[in-house]
mmCIF file of C-alpha atoms in Angstrom:
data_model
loop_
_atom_site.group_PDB
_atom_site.id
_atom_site.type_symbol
_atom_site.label_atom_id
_atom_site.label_comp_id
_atom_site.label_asym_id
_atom_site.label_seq_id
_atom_site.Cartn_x
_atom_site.Cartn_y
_atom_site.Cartn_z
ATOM 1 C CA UNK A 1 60.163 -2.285 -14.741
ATOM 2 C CA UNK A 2 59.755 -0.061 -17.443
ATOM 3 C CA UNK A 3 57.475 2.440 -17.427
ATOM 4 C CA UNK A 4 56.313 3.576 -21.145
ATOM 5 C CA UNK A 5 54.825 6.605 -21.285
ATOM 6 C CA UNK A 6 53.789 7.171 -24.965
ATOM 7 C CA UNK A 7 50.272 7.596 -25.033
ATOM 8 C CA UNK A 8 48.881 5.095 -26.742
ATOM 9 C CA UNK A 9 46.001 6.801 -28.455
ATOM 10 C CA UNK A 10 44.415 7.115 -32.206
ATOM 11 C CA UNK A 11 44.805 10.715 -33.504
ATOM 12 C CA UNK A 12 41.274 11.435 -35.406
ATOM 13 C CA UNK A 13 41.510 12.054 -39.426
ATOM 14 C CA UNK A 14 38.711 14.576 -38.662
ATOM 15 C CA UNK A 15 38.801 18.020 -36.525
ATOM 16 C CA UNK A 16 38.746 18.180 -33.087
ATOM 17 C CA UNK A 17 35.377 19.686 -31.274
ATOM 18 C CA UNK A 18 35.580 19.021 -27.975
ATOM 19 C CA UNK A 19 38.231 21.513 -26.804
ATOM 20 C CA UNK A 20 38.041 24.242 -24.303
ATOM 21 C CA UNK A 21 36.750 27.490 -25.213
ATOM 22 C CA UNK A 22 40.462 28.755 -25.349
ATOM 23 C CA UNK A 23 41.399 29.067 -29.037
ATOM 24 C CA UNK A 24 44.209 30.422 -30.654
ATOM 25 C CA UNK A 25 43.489 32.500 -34.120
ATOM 26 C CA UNK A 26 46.304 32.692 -37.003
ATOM 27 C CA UNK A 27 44.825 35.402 -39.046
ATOM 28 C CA UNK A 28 46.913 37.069 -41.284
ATOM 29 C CA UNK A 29 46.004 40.483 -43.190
ATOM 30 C CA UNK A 30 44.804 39.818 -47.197
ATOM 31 C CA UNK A 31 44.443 36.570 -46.501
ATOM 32 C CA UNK A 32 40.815 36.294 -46.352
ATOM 33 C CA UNK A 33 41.188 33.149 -43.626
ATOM 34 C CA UNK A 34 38.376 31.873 -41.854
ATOM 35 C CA UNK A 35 38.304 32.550 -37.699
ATOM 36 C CA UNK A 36 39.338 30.437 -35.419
ATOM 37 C CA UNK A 37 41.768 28.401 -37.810
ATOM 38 C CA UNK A 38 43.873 27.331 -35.272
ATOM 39 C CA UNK A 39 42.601 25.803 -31.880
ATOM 40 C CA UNK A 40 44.646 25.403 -28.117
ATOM 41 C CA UNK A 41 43.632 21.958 -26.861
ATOM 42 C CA UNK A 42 46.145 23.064 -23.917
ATOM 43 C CA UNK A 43 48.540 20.353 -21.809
ATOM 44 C CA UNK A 44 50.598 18.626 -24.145
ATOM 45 C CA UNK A 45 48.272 17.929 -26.505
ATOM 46 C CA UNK A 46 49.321 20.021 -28.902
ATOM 47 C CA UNK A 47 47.989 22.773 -30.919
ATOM 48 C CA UNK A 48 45.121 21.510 -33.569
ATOM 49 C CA UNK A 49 45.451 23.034 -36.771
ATOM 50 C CA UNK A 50 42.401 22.342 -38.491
ATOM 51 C CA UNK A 51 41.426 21.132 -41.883
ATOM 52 C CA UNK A 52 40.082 23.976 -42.659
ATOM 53 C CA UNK A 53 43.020 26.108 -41.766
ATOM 54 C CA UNK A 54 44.097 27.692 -45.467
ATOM 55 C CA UNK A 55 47.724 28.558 -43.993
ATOM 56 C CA UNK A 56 49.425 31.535 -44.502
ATOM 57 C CA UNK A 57 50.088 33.587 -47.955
ATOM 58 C CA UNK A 58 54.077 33.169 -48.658
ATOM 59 C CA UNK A 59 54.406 36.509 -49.946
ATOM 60 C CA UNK A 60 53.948 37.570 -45.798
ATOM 61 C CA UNK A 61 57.635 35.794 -45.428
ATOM 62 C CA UNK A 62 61.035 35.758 -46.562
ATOM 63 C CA UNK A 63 62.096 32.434 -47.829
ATOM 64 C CA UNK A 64 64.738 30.726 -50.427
ATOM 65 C CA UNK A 65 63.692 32.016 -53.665
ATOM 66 C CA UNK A 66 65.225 28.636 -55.285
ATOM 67 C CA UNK A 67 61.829 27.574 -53.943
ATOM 68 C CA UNK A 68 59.794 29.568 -55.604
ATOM 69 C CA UNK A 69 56.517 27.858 -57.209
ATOM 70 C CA UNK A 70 57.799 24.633 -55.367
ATOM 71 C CA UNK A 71 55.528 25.400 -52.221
ATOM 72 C CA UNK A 72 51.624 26.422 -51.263
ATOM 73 C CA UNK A 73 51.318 28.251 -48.246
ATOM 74 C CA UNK A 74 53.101 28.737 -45.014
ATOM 75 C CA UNK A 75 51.147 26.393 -42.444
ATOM 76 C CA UNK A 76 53.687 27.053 -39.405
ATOM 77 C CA UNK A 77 55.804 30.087 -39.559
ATOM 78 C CA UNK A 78 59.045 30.018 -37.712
ATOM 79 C CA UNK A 79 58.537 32.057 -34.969
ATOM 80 C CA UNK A 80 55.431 30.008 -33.459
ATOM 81 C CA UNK A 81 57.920 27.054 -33.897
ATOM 82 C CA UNK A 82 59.993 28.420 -31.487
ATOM 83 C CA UNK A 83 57.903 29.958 -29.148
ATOM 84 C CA UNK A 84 56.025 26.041 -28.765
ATOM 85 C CA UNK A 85 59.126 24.522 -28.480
ATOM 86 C CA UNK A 86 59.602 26.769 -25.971
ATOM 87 C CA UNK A 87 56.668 25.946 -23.852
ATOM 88 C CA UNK A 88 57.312 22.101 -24.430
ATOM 89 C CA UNK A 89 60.935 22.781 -22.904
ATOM 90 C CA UNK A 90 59.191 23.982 -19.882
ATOM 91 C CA UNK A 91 56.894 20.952 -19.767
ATOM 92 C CA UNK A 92 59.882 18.752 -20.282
ATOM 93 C CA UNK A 93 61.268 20.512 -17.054
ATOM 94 C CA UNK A 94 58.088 19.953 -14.933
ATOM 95 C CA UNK A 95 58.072 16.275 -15.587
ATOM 96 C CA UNK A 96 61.719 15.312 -15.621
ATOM 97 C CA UNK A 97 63.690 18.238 -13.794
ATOM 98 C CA UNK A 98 66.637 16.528 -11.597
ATOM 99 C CA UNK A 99 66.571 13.125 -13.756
ATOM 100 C CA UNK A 100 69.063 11.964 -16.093
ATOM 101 C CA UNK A 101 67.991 11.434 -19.376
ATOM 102 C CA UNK A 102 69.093 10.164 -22.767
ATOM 103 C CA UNK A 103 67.539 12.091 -25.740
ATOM 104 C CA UNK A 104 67.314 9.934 -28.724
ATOM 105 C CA UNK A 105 67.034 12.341 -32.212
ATOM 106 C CA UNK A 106 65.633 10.408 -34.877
ATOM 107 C CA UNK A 107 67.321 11.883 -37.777
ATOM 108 C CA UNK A 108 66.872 13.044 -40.434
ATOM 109 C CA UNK A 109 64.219 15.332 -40.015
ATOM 110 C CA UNK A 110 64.311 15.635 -36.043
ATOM 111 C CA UNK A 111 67.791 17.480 -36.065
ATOM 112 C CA UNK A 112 66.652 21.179 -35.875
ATOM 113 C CA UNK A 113 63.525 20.480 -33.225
ATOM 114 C CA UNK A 114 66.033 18.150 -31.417
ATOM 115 C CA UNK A 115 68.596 20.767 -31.260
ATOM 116 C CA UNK A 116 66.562 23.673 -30.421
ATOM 117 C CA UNK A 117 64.693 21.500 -27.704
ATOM 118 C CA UNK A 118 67.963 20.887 -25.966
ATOM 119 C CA UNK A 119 68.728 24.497 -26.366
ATOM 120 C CA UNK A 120 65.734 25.743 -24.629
ATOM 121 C CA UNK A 121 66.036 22.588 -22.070
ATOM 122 C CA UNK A 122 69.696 23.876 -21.480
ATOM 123 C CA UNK A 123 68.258 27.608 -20.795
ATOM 124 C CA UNK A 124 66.161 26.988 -18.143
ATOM 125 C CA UNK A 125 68.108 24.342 -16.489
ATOM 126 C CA UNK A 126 70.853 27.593 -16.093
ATOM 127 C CA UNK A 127 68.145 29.936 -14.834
ATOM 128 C CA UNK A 128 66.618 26.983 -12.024
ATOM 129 C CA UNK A 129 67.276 25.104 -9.143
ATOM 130 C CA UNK A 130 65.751 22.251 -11.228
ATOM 131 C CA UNK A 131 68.584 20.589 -14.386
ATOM 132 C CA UNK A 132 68.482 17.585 -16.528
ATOM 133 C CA UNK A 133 71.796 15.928 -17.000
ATOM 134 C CA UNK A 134 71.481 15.107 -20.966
ATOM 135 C CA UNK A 135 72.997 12.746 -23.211
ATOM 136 C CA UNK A 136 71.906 13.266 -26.536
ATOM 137 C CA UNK A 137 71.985 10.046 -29.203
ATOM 138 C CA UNK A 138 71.479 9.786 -33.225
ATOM 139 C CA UNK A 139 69.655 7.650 -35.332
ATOM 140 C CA UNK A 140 68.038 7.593 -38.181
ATOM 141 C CA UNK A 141 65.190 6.390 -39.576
ATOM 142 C CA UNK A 142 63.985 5.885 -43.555
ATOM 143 C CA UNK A 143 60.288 4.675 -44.680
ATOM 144 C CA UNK A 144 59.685 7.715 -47.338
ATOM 145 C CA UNK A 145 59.640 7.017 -51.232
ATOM 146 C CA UNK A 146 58.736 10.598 -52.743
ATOM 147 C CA UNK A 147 55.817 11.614 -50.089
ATOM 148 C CA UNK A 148 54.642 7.661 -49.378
ATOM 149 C CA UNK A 149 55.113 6.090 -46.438
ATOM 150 C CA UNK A 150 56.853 2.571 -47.969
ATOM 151 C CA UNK A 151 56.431 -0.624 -45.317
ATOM 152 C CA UNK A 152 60.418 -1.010 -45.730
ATOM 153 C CA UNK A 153 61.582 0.663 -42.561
ATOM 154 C CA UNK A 154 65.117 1.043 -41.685
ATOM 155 C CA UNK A 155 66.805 1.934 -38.163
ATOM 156 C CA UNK A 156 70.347 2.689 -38.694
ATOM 157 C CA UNK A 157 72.865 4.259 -35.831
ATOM 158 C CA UNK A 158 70.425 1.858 -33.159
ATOM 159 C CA UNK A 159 71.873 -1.212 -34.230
ATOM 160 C CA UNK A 160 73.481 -1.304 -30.409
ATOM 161 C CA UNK A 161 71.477 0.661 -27.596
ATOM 162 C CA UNK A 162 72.846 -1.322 -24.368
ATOM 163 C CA UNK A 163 73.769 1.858 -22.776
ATOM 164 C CA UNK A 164 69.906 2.700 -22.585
ATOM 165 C CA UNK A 165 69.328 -0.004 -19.861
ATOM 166 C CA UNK A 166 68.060 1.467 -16.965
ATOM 167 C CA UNK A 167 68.217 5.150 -18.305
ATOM 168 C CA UNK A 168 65.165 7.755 -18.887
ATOM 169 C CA UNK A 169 65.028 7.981 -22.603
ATOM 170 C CA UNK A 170 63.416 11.071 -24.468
ATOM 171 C CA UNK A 171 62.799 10.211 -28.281
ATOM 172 C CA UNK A 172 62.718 13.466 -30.084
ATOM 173 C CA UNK A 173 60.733 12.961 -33.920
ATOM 174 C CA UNK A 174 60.025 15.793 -36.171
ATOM 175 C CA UNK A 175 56.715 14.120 -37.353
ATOM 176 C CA UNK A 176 54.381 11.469 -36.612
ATOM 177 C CA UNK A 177 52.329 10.051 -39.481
ATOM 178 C CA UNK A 178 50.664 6.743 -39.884
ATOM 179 C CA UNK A 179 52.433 6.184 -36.343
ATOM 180 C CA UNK A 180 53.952 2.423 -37.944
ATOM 181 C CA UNK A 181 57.646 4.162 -37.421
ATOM 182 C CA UNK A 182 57.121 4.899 -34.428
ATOM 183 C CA UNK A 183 55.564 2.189 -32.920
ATOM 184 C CA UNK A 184 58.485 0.723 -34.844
ATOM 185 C CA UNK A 185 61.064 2.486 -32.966
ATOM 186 C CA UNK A 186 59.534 2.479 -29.415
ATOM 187 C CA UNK A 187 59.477 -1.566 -29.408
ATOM 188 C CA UNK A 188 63.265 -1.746 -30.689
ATOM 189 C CA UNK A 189 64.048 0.691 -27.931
ATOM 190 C CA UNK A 190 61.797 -0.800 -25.026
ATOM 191 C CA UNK A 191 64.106 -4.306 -25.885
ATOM 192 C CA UNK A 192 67.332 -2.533 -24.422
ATOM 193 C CA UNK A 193 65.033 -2.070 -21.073
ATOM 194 C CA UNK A 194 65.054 1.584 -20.307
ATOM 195 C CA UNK A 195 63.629 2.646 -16.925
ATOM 196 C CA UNK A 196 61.403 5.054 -18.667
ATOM 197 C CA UNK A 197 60.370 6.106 -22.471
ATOM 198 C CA UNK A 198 59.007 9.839 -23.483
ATOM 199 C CA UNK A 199 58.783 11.375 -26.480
ATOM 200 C CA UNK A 200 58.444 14.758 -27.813
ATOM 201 C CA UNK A 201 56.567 14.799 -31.838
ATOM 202 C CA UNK A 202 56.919 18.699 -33.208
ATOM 203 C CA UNK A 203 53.673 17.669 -35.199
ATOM 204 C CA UNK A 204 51.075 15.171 -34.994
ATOM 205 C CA UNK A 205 49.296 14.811 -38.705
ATOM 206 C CA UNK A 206 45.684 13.532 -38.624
ATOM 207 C CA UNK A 207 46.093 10.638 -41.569
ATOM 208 C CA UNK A 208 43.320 7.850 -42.073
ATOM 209 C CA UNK A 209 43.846 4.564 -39.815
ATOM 210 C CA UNK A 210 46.448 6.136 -37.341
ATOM 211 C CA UNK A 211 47.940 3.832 -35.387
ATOM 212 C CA UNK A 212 50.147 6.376 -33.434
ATOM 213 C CA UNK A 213 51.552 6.175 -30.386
ATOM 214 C CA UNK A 214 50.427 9.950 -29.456
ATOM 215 C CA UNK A 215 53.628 11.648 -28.060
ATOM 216 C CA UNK A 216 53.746 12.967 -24.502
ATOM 217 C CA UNK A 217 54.610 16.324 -25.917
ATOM 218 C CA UNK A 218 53.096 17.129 -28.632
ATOM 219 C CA UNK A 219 54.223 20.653 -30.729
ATOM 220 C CA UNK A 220 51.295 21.093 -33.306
ATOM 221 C CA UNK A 221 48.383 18.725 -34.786
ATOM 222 C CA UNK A 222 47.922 19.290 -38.396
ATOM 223 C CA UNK A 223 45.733 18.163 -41.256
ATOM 224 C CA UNK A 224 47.009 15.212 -43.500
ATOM 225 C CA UNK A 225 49.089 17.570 -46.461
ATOM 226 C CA UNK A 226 52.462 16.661 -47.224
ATOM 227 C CA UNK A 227 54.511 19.264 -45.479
ATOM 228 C CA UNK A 228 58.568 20.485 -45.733
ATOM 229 C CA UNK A 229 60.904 23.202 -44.043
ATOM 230 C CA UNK A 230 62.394 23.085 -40.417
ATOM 231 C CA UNK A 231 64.767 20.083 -41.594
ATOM 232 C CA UNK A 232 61.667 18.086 -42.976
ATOM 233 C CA UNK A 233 62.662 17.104 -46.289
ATOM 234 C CA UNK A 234 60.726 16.187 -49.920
ATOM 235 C CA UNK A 235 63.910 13.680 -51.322
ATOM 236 C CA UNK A 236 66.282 15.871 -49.359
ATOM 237 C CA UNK A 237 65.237 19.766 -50.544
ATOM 238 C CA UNK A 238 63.491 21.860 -48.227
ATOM 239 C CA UNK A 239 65.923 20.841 -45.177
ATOM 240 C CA UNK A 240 66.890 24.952 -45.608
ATOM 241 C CA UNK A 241 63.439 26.650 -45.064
ATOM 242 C CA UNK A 242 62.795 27.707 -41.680
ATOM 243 C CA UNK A 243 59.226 27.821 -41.901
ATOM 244 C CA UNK A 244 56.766 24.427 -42.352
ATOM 245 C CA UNK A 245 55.279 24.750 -45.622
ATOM 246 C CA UNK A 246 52.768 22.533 -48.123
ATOM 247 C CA UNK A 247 55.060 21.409 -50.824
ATOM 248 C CA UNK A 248 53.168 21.887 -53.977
ATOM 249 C CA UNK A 249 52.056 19.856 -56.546
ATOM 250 C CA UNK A 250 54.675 21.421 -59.258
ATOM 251 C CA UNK A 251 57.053 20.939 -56.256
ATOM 252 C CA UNK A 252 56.642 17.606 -55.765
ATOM 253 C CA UNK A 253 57.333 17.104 -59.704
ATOM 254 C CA UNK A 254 60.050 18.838 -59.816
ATOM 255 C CA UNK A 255 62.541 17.119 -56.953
ATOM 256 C CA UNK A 256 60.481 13.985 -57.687
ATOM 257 C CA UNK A 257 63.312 10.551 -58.013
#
């Protein structure tokens, strides 16, 4: 029997209110940013940026000056990418220490969360009693026209996944949106009969009408702005910024097809 264990839960287009008193403050000197910006909802849930959350000026951080004009603000900087990824690794651990699993990287934008997941996965599997035996599988997914979501979704590199039957399956996504791709995905997988279906979402945006599947481990919640860097693209640029960024308006222009 398979056992699905994607949350099946609407993600608000609104802020959050009803989290613990624990909050987590991104306040960054010059900036002039409004306290708390940033809340810890704690678990997996993720951590809620909020609306209001003005991100952080990009003259704090080093990044490709072919970019320059082409972005806002820096909404995620590196660093607290890889500390939460770090923390998700460890909550990957507590659930599925000593079982075999098959990660599934949805490409193209999951590659660098994917492989610094496993990386962190792979750490403290060598530094416990606890491992996971991995297996990790590519495919890729396209539903993007310039920074619309288009209804034409296409799976490539999952035309065949037989080899999933019976296995404990960890889908790895950079982003969760509208949530239509990934409810997308998740039914195409659940036909090959997996014994058991997680996955891991770096960010969670809040966008009007979600019909996400919430992930089981969830890296950030942020507001509905189009956002790039970490190997999420706009038409393919931005893949080389290590930080997530707003793309801005001139940006969007510019590397517009």
């Amino acid at each position: 029997m398979l056992l699905l264990s994607a949350r099946r839960a609407k993600v608000s287009s609104k802020p959050h209110h009803n989290f613990p008193d624990t909050r987590v403050s991104f306040v960054a000197a010059g900036n002039n940013m409004a306290d708390p910006a940033v809340q810890s909802e704690g678990g997996s849930g993720g951590i809620v940026i909020t609306d209001e959350w003005p991100g952080y000026s990009l003259d704090l951080f080093s990044y490709p000056a072919h970019y320059s004009g082409d972005l806002d603000c820096v909404i995620i900087p590196h660093g607290v990418i890889m500390d939460r990824t770090e923390r998700l690794a460890r909550n990957i651990m507590d659930d599925l220490g000593d079982h075999d699993i098959v990660v599934l990287c949805v490409l193209k934008g999951g590659y660098q969360f994917c492989a610094d997941l496993v990386d962190r996965i792979k750490a403290l599997s060598r530094n416990s009693n606890r491992t996971i035996p991995m297996r990790v599988h590519f495919i890729r997914l396209k539903s993007y026209l310039n920074d619309q979501s288009t209804e034409d979704l296409h799976i490539l590199g999952a035309e065949d996944l037989s080899f999933l039957a019976g296995k404990n399956v960890l889908i790895v996504e950079a982003i969760v949106g509208t949530g239509k791709t990934m409810n997308a995905l998740l039914k195409h997988v659940e036909a090959f009969r997996p014994k058991m279906i997680k996955v891991a979402g770096l960010l969670v945006k809040r966008v009007p009408q979600n019909s996400a599947c919430l992930p089981d481990y969830v890296g950030f919640e942020i507001p509905n702005r189009f956002v790039v860097g970490y190997a999420l693209d706009y038409n393919e640029y931005f893949r080389d910024l290590n930080h997530i960024c707003v793309i801005s308006e001139s940006g969007k222009m510019k590397y517009k097809i």
